[in-house]
Amino acid sequence: QKEVEQDPGPLSVPEGAIVSLNCTYSNSAFQYFMWYRQYSRKGPELLMYTYSSGNKEDGRFTAQVDKSSKYISLFIRDSQPSDSATYLCAMKGNTGGFKTIFGAGTRLFVKA
Amino acid sequence: DAGVIQSPRHEVTEMGQEVTLRCKPISGHDYLFWYRQTMMRGLELLIYFNNNVPIDDSGMPEDRFSAKMPNASFSTLKIQPSEPRDSAVYFCASRLSGTGSRETQYFGPGTRLLVL
């Protein structure tokens, strides 16, 4: 079993839809939770960052962390064609030497 | 800031040849990471450095892979000899030590390697 599980998709939605992307994990030591967005033929770039449990909102994006269920989510409201990309969840422990573990990424297509 | 710089952006080589990938991290960052990304395996950490010292190379697939960081502004990933299964996109990333949002890794544009 992988430490981080993420459905690779692809996920196709119409413009304006609410998108829900999710990851589950097995390591209870993870404290930092991130979502990266990767456009085709580009490197990943940080989209959202959350420490421990709770919600964080940034514009149309909301990140949720439920440590009791070992489950994290990214919601995109009013999705746009420019949101079409691969979204990777990432997690890290609370010790400096811990590696960041990435999910496989979910490919999202937003149709105009 | 120019961000993380990688070269070459594309590399096509024949099986058995030596391949050297290069990375210049963001100035002042003290962590540097090398990743490999494929459709089958996703984004895999190969090795990372802290203050130019290799900390964890457990992700390096075989002895054919080696990485160096001779100074704070330059790192190389070498594959010798290369094999077709090494074909992938190789990313370099850097970050600044600290807590909070400093956990952010900044990725370069990647090197797309094809071994024939």
PDB file of C-alpha atoms in Angstrom:
ATOM      1  CA  GLN A   1       0.000   0.000   0.000  1.00  0.00           C
ATOM      2  CA  LYS A   2       1.299   3.422  -0.962  1.00  0.00           C
ATOM      3  CA  GLU A   3       1.697   6.057   1.746  1.00  0.00           C
ATOM      4  CA  VAL A   4      -0.443   8.466  -0.288  1.00  0.00           C
ATOM      5  CA  GLU A   5      -3.302   7.348  -2.538  1.00  0.00           C
ATOM      6  CA  GLN A   6      -4.781   9.616  -5.188  1.00  0.00           C
ATOM      7  CA  ASP A   7      -7.150   8.740  -8.001  1.00  0.00           C
ATOM      8  CA  PRO A   8      -5.363   9.574 -11.284  1.00  0.00           C
ATOM      9  CA  GLY A   9      -8.610  10.370 -13.096  1.00  0.00           C
ATOM     10  CA  PRO A  10      -9.008  11.863 -15.596  1.00  0.00           C
ATOM     11  CA  LEU A  11     -11.798  14.013 -14.241  1.00  0.00           C
ATOM     12  CA  SER A  12     -13.800  15.990 -16.789  1.00  0.00           C
ATOM     13  CA  VAL A  13     -16.244  18.712 -15.713  1.00  0.00           C
ATOM     14  CA  PRO A  14     -18.115  21.567 -17.419  1.00  0.00           C
ATOM     15  CA  GLU A  15     -17.035  25.135 -16.855  1.00  0.00           C
ATOM     16  CA  GLY A  16     -18.514  26.567 -13.656  1.00  0.00           C
ATOM     17  CA  ALA A  17     -18.738  23.222 -11.859  1.00  0.00           C
ATOM     18  CA  ILE A  18     -17.451  22.594  -8.359  1.00  0.00           C
ATOM     19  CA  VAL A  19     -14.520  20.199  -8.448  1.00  0.00           C
ATOM     20  CA  SER A  20     -13.547  17.928  -5.568  1.00  0.00           C
ATOM     21  CA  LEU A  21     -10.104  16.310  -5.523  1.00  0.00           C
ATOM     22  CA  ASN A  22      -9.061  13.946  -2.764  1.00  0.00           C
ATOM     23  CA  CYS A  23      -6.170  12.011  -1.260  1.00  0.00           C
ATOM     24  CA  THR A  24      -5.903   9.481   1.518  1.00  0.00           C
ATOM     25  CA  TYR A  25      -2.786   8.662   3.454  1.00  0.00           C
ATOM     26  CA  SER A  26      -1.562   6.114   5.965  1.00  0.00           C
ATOM     27  CA  ASN A  27       1.223   7.869   7.897  1.00  0.00           C
ATOM     28  CA  SER A  28      -0.154   9.626  10.969  1.00  0.00           C
ATOM     29  CA  ALA A  29       3.125  11.570  11.290  1.00  0.00           C
ATOM     30  CA  PHE A  30       2.219  13.813   8.359  1.00  0.00           C
ATOM     31  CA  GLN A  31       1.620  17.382   9.531  1.00  0.00           C
ATOM     32  CA  TYR A  32       2.077  19.499   6.410  1.00  0.00           C
ATOM     33  CA  PHE A  33      -0.370  19.067   3.556  1.00  0.00           C
ATOM     34  CA  MET A  34       0.023  20.677   0.183  1.00  0.00           C
ATOM     35  CA  TRP A  35      -1.618  20.770  -3.194  1.00  0.00           C
ATOM     36  CA  TYR A  36       0.492  21.352  -6.266  1.00  0.00           C
ATOM     37  CA  ARG A  37      -0.821  22.185  -9.727  1.00  0.00           C
ATOM     38  CA  GLN A  38       1.067  20.989 -12.771  1.00  0.00           C
ATOM     39  CA  TYR A  39       0.287  22.241 -16.246  1.00  0.00           C
ATOM     40  CA  SER A  40       1.259  20.113 -19.208  1.00  0.00           C
ATOM     41  CA  ARG A  41       5.023  20.067 -19.789  1.00  0.00           C
ATOM     42  CA  LYS A  42       5.688  22.250 -16.742  1.00  0.00           C
ATOM     43  CA  GLY A  43       6.982  21.636 -13.239  1.00  0.00           C
ATOM     44  CA  PRO A  44       4.556  21.421 -10.293  1.00  0.00           C
ATOM     45  CA  GLU A  45       3.806  24.688  -8.501  1.00  0.00           C
ATOM     46  CA  LEU A  46       2.405  25.107  -5.009  1.00  0.00           C
ATOM     47  CA  LEU A  47      -1.283  25.932  -4.963  1.00  0.00           C
ATOM     48  CA  MET A  48      -2.371  25.471  -1.353  1.00  0.00           C
ATOM     49  CA  TYR A  49      -0.571  24.791   1.912  1.00  0.00           C
ATOM     50  CA  THR A  50      -2.125  23.634   5.195  1.00  0.00           C
ATOM     51  CA  TYR A  51      -0.619  22.743   8.531  1.00  0.00           C
ATOM     52  CA  SER A  52      -2.384  20.046  10.566  1.00  0.00           C
ATOM     53  CA  SER A  53      -6.182  19.827  10.422  1.00  0.00           C
ATOM     54  CA  GLY A  54      -8.755  22.317   9.269  1.00  0.00           C
ATOM     55  CA  ASN A  55      -9.768  24.337   6.256  1.00  0.00           C
ATOM     56  CA  LYS A  56      -7.970  26.969   4.255  1.00  0.00           C
ATOM     57  CA  GLU A  57      -9.517  29.132   1.589  1.00  0.00           C
ATOM     58  CA  ASP A  58      -7.819  31.112  -1.163  1.00  0.00           C
ATOM     59  CA  GLY A  59     -10.077  32.606  -3.770  1.00  0.00           C
ATOM     60  CA  ARG A  60     -11.874  29.817  -5.599  1.00  0.00           C
ATOM     61  CA  PHE A  61      -9.780  27.146  -3.873  1.00  0.00           C
ATOM     62  CA  THR A  62     -10.450  25.497  -0.519  1.00  0.00           C
ATOM     63  CA  ALA A  63      -8.211  22.888   1.079  1.00  0.00           C
ATOM     64  CA  GLN A  64      -9.511  20.628   3.819  1.00  0.00           C
ATOM     65  CA  VAL A  65      -7.581  18.275   6.075  1.00  0.00           C
ATOM     66  CA  ASP A  66      -9.217  15.615   8.232  1.00  0.00           C
ATOM     67  CA  LYS A  67      -6.409  13.969  10.178  1.00  0.00           C
ATOM     68  CA  SER A  68      -8.780  11.647  12.051  1.00  0.00           C
ATOM     69  CA  SER A  69      -9.769  10.077   8.741  1.00  0.00           C
ATOM     70  CA  LYS A  70      -6.367  10.616   7.087  1.00  0.00           C
ATOM     71  CA  TYR A  71      -8.144  12.346   4.229  1.00  0.00           C
ATOM     72  CA  ILE A  72      -7.470  15.629   2.453  1.00  0.00           C
ATOM     73  CA  SER A  73      -9.476  17.458  -0.174  1.00  0.00           C
ATOM     74  CA  LEU A  74      -9.148  20.333  -2.591  1.00  0.00           C
ATOM     75  CA  PHE A  75     -12.294  22.074  -3.796  1.00  0.00           C
ATOM     76  CA  ILE A  76     -12.361  24.351  -6.821  1.00  0.00           C
ATOM     77  CA  ARG A  77     -15.428  26.580  -7.159  1.00  0.00           C
ATOM     78  CA  ASP A  78     -16.582  28.058 -10.451  1.00  0.00           C
ATOM     79  CA  SER A  79     -14.038  25.971 -12.335  1.00  0.00           C
ATOM     80  CA  GLN A  80     -12.484  27.516 -15.434  1.00  0.00           C
ATOM     81  CA  PRO A  81     -10.830  25.970 -18.507  1.00  0.00           C
ATOM     82  CA  SER A  82      -7.568  27.461 -17.197  1.00  0.00           C
ATOM     83  CA  ASP A  83      -7.872  25.129 -14.189  1.00  0.00           C
ATOM     84  CA  SER A  84      -7.261  22.173 -16.503  1.00  0.00           C
ATOM     85  CA  ALA A  85      -4.087  20.607 -15.137  1.00  0.00           C
ATOM     86  CA  THR A  86      -2.838  17.756 -12.995  1.00  0.00           C
ATOM     87  CA  TYR A  87      -3.284  18.282  -9.270  1.00  0.00           C
ATOM     88  CA  LEU A  88      -0.872  16.528  -6.916  1.00  0.00           C
ATOM     89  CA  CYS A  89      -1.379  16.248  -3.199  1.00  0.00           C
ATOM     90  CA  ALA A  90       1.786  16.226  -1.082  1.00  0.00           C
ATOM     91  CA  MET A  91       2.515  15.598   2.579  1.00  0.00           C
ATOM     92  CA  LYS A  92       5.382  15.881   5.006  1.00  0.00           C
ATOM     93  CA  GLY A  93       6.124  15.030   8.627  1.00  0.00           C
ATOM     94  CA  ASN A  94       7.035  17.460  11.363  1.00  0.00           C
ATOM     95  CA  THR A  95      10.706  16.570  11.436  1.00  0.00           C
ATOM     96  CA  GLY A  96      13.178  18.447   9.280  1.00  0.00           C
ATOM     97  CA  GLY A  97      14.553  15.360   7.621  1.00  0.00           C
ATOM     98  CA  PHE A  98      11.237  13.915   6.554  1.00  0.00           C
ATOM     99  CA  LYS A  99      10.704  13.654   2.846  1.00  0.00           C
ATOM    100  CA  THR A 100       7.708  15.157   1.074  1.00  0.00           C
ATOM    101  CA  ILE A 101       5.566  12.377  -0.335  1.00  0.00           C
ATOM    102  CA  PHE A 102       3.538  13.123  -3.444  1.00  0.00           C
ATOM    103  CA  GLY A 103       0.347  11.520  -4.666  1.00  0.00           C
ATOM    104  CA  ALA A 104       0.163  10.259  -8.225  1.00  0.00           C
ATOM    105  CA  GLY A 105      -1.813  13.311  -9.348  1.00  0.00           C
ATOM    106  CA  THR A 106      -5.350  13.707 -10.709  1.00  0.00           C
ATOM    107  CA  ARG A 107      -5.758  14.995 -14.249  1.00  0.00           C
ATOM    108  CA  LEU A 108      -8.555  17.557 -14.465  1.00  0.00           C
ATOM    109  CA  PHE A 109     -10.201  18.806 -17.642  1.00  0.00           C
ATOM    110  CA  VAL A 110     -12.609  21.744 -17.471  1.00  0.00           C
ATOM    111  CA  LYS A 111     -14.670  22.025 -20.646  1.00  0.00           C
ATOM    112  CA  ALA A 112     -15.760  25.436 -21.900  1.00  0.00           C
TER     113      ALA A 112
ATOM    114  CA  ASP B   1      14.385  35.653  -9.250  1.00  0.00           C
ATOM    115  CA  ALA B   2      14.777  33.342 -12.226  1.00  0.00           C
ATOM    116  CA  GLY B   3      13.507  30.319 -10.331  1.00  0.00           C
ATOM    117  CA  VAL B   4      15.048  26.873 -10.546  1.00  0.00           C
ATOM    118  CA  ILE B   5      16.946  26.425 -13.783  1.00  0.00           C
ATOM    119  CA  GLN B   6      17.426  23.045 -15.428  1.00  0.00           C
ATOM    120  CA  SER B   7      19.346  22.025 -18.501  1.00  0.00           C
ATOM    121  CA  PRO B   8      18.971  20.578 -20.980  1.00  0.00           C
ATOM    122  CA  ARG B   9      15.204  20.821 -21.379  1.00  0.00           C
ATOM    123  CA  HIS B  10      15.134  17.847 -23.705  1.00  0.00           C
ATOM    124  CA  GLU B  11      17.603  15.012 -24.156  1.00  0.00           C
ATOM    125  CA  VAL B  12      17.458  12.138 -26.603  1.00  0.00           C
ATOM    126  CA  THR B  13      20.202   9.557 -26.327  1.00  0.00           C
ATOM    127  CA  GLU B  14      20.934   5.965 -27.154  1.00  0.00           C
ATOM    128  CA  MET B  15      21.033   3.129 -24.690  1.00  0.00           C
ATOM    129  CA  GLY B  16      24.427   2.820 -23.041  1.00  0.00           C
ATOM    130  CA  GLN B  17      25.310   6.494 -23.303  1.00  0.00           C
ATOM    131  CA  GLU B  18      26.053   8.722 -20.341  1.00  0.00           C
ATOM    132  CA  VAL B  19      23.498  11.386 -19.533  1.00  0.00           C
ATOM    133  CA  THR B  20      24.135  14.417 -17.311  1.00  0.00           C
ATOM    134  CA  LEU B  21      21.300  16.624 -16.107  1.00  0.00           C
ATOM    135  CA  ARG B  22      22.017  19.984 -14.521  1.00  0.00           C
ATOM    136  CA  CYS B  23      20.257  22.154 -11.991  1.00  0.00           C
ATOM    137  CA  LYS B  24      20.716  25.617 -10.546  1.00  0.00           C
ATOM    138  CA  PRO B  25      18.557  26.110  -7.435  1.00  0.00           C
ATOM    139  CA  ILE B  26      17.033  29.381  -6.300  1.00  0.00           C
ATOM    140  CA  SER B  27      19.696  31.521  -4.688  1.00  0.00           C
ATOM    141  CA  GLY B  28      19.734  31.141  -0.908  1.00  0.00           C
ATOM    142  CA  HIS B  29      17.807  27.875  -0.820  1.00  0.00           C
ATOM    143  CA  ASP B  30      19.582  25.211   1.208  1.00  0.00           C
ATOM    144  CA  TYR B  31      17.632  22.127   0.145  1.00  0.00           C
ATOM    145  CA  LEU B  32      17.797  20.609  -3.325  1.00  0.00           C
ATOM    146  CA  PHE B  33      15.746  17.679  -4.572  1.00  0.00           C
ATOM    147  CA  TRP B  34      15.901  15.501  -7.664  1.00  0.00           C
ATOM    148  CA  TYR B  35      12.646  13.834  -8.773  1.00  0.00           C
ATOM    149  CA  ARG B  36      11.660  11.550 -11.617  1.00  0.00           C
ATOM    150  CA  GLN B  37       8.144  11.596 -13.049  1.00  0.00           C
ATOM    151  CA  THR B  38       6.549   8.925 -15.220  1.00  0.00           C
ATOM    152  CA  MET B  39       2.965   8.074 -16.018  1.00  0.00           C
ATOM    153  CA  MET B  40       3.311   4.708 -14.324  1.00  0.00           C
ATOM    154  CA  ARG B  41       5.045   5.740 -11.098  1.00  0.00           C
ATOM    155  CA  GLY B  42       4.152   9.410 -10.705  1.00  0.00           C
ATOM    156  CA  LEU B  43       6.601  11.776  -9.023  1.00  0.00           C
ATOM    157  CA  GLU B  44       9.393   9.907  -7.238  1.00  0.00           C
ATOM    158  CA  LEU B  45      12.061  11.462  -5.049  1.00  0.00           C
ATOM    159  CA  LEU B  46      15.484  10.245  -6.100  1.00  0.00           C
ATOM    160  CA  ILE B  47      17.806  12.134  -3.749  1.00  0.00           C
ATOM    161  CA  TYR B  48      17.963  15.332  -1.760  1.00  0.00           C
ATOM    162  CA  PHE B  49      20.736  17.548  -0.450  1.00  0.00           C
ATOM    163  CA  ASN B  50      20.919  19.919   2.493  1.00  0.00           C
ATOM    164  CA  ASN B  51      23.702  22.494   2.399  1.00  0.00           C
ATOM    165  CA  ASN B  52      25.300  20.584  -0.491  1.00  0.00           C
ATOM    166  CA  VAL B  53      25.427  17.321   1.483  1.00  0.00           C
ATOM    167  CA  PRO B  54      23.419  14.303   0.275  1.00  0.00           C
ATOM    168  CA  ILE B  55      20.921  13.429   3.014  1.00  0.00           C
ATOM    169  CA  ASP B  56      18.803  10.658   1.540  1.00  0.00           C
ATOM    170  CA  ASP B  57      19.562   8.801  -1.671  1.00  0.00           C
ATOM    171  CA  SER B  58      17.295   5.842  -0.982  1.00  0.00           C
ATOM    172  CA  GLY B  59      15.224   6.711  -4.034  1.00  0.00           C
ATOM    173  CA  MET B  60      18.098   6.364  -6.471  1.00  0.00           C
ATOM    174  CA  PRO B  61      17.077   3.308  -8.490  1.00  0.00           C
ATOM    175  CA  GLU B  62      20.454   1.783  -9.203  1.00  0.00           C
ATOM    176  CA  ASP B  63      24.182   2.343  -9.092  1.00  0.00           C
ATOM    177  CA  ARG B  64      23.865   3.684 -12.614  1.00  0.00           C
ATOM    178  CA  PHE B  65      22.463   6.867 -11.064  1.00  0.00           C
ATOM    179  CA  SER B  66      24.649   9.345  -9.213  1.00  0.00           C
ATOM    180  CA  ALA B  67      24.174  12.920  -8.047  1.00  0.00           C
ATOM    181  CA  LYS B  68      26.530  15.619  -6.895  1.00  0.00           C
ATOM    182  CA  MET B  69      26.250  19.105  -5.504  1.00  0.00           C
ATOM    183  CA  PRO B  70      29.707  20.687  -5.589  1.00  0.00           C
ATOM    184  CA  ASN B  71      28.409  24.063  -4.423  1.00  0.00           C
ATOM    185  CA  ALA B  72      25.250  25.821  -3.343  1.00  0.00           C
ATOM    186  CA  SER B  73      24.340  26.920  -6.849  1.00  0.00           C
ATOM    187  CA  PHE B  74      24.839  23.771  -8.910  1.00  0.00           C
ATOM    188  CA  SER B  75      23.888  20.115  -8.929  1.00  0.00           C
ATOM    189  CA  THR B  76      24.117  17.287 -11.437  1.00  0.00           C
ATOM    190  CA  LEU B  77      22.300  14.003 -11.872  1.00  0.00           C
ATOM    191  CA  LYS B  78      24.199  11.483 -13.959  1.00  0.00           C
ATOM    192  CA  ILE B  79      23.007   8.238 -15.499  1.00  0.00           C
ATOM    193  CA  GLN B  80      25.704   5.890 -16.769  1.00  0.00           C
ATOM    194  CA  PRO B  81      24.969   3.762 -18.696  1.00  0.00           C
ATOM    195  CA  SER B  82      21.477   4.903 -19.650  1.00  0.00           C
ATOM    196  CA  GLU B  83      18.665   2.436 -20.421  1.00  0.00           C
ATOM    197  CA  PRO B  84      15.292   2.869 -22.162  1.00  0.00           C
ATOM    198  CA  ARG B  85      13.468   2.454 -18.818  1.00  0.00           C
ATOM    199  CA  ASP B  86      15.189   5.634 -17.610  1.00  0.00           C
ATOM    200  CA  SER B  87      13.031   7.640 -20.013  1.00  0.00           C
ATOM    201  CA  ALA B  88      11.094  10.117 -17.886  1.00  0.00           C
ATOM    202  CA  VAL B  89      10.874  13.776 -16.934  1.00  0.00           C
ATOM    203  CA  TYR B  90      13.468  14.667 -14.315  1.00  0.00           C
ATOM    204  CA  PHE B  91      12.696  17.596 -12.052  1.00  0.00           C
ATOM    205  CA  CYS B  92      14.949  19.541  -9.757  1.00  0.00           C
ATOM    206  CA  ALA B  93      13.392  21.455  -6.869  1.00  0.00           C
ATOM    207  CA  SER B  94      14.736  23.655  -4.119  1.00  0.00           C
ATOM    208  CA  ARG B  95      13.448  25.095  -0.873  1.00  0.00           C
ATOM    209  CA  LEU B  96      14.492  27.147   2.085  1.00  0.00           C
ATOM    210  CA  SER B  97      14.689  25.463   5.469  1.00  0.00           C
ATOM    211  CA  GLY B  98      12.195  26.565   8.093  1.00  0.00           C
ATOM    212  CA  THR B  99       8.641  25.944   9.156  1.00  0.00           C
ATOM    213  CA  GLY B 100       5.298  26.898   7.770  1.00  0.00           C
ATOM    214  CA  SER B 101       5.050  27.853   4.155  1.00  0.00           C
ATOM    215  CA  ARG B 102       8.800  27.483   3.871  1.00  0.00           C
ATOM    216  CA  GLU B 103       8.052  23.801   3.371  1.00  0.00           C
ATOM    217  CA  THR B 104       7.246  24.839  -0.178  1.00  0.00           C
ATOM    218  CA  GLN B 105       9.379  23.288  -2.849  1.00  0.00           C
ATOM    219  CA  TYR B 106       9.966  25.255  -6.025  1.00  0.00           C
ATOM    220  CA  PHE B 107      10.284  23.102  -9.100  1.00  0.00           C
ATOM    221  CA  GLY B 108      12.253  23.682 -12.248  1.00  0.00           C
ATOM    222  CA  PRO B 109      10.750  23.129 -15.704  1.00  0.00           C
ATOM    223  CA  GLY B 110      12.158  19.597 -15.920  1.00  0.00           C
ATOM    224  CA  THR B 111      14.354  17.707 -18.348  1.00  0.00           C
ATOM    225  CA  ARG B 112      12.507  15.371 -20.673  1.00  0.00           C
ATOM    226  CA  LEU B 113      14.774  12.367 -21.242  1.00  0.00           C
ATOM    227  CA  LEU B 114      14.260   9.784 -23.941  1.00  0.00           C
ATOM    228  CA  VAL B 115      16.609   6.825 -24.121  1.00  0.00           C
ATOM    229  CA  LEU B 116      16.324   4.871 -27.361  1.00  0.00           C
TER     230      LEU B 116
END
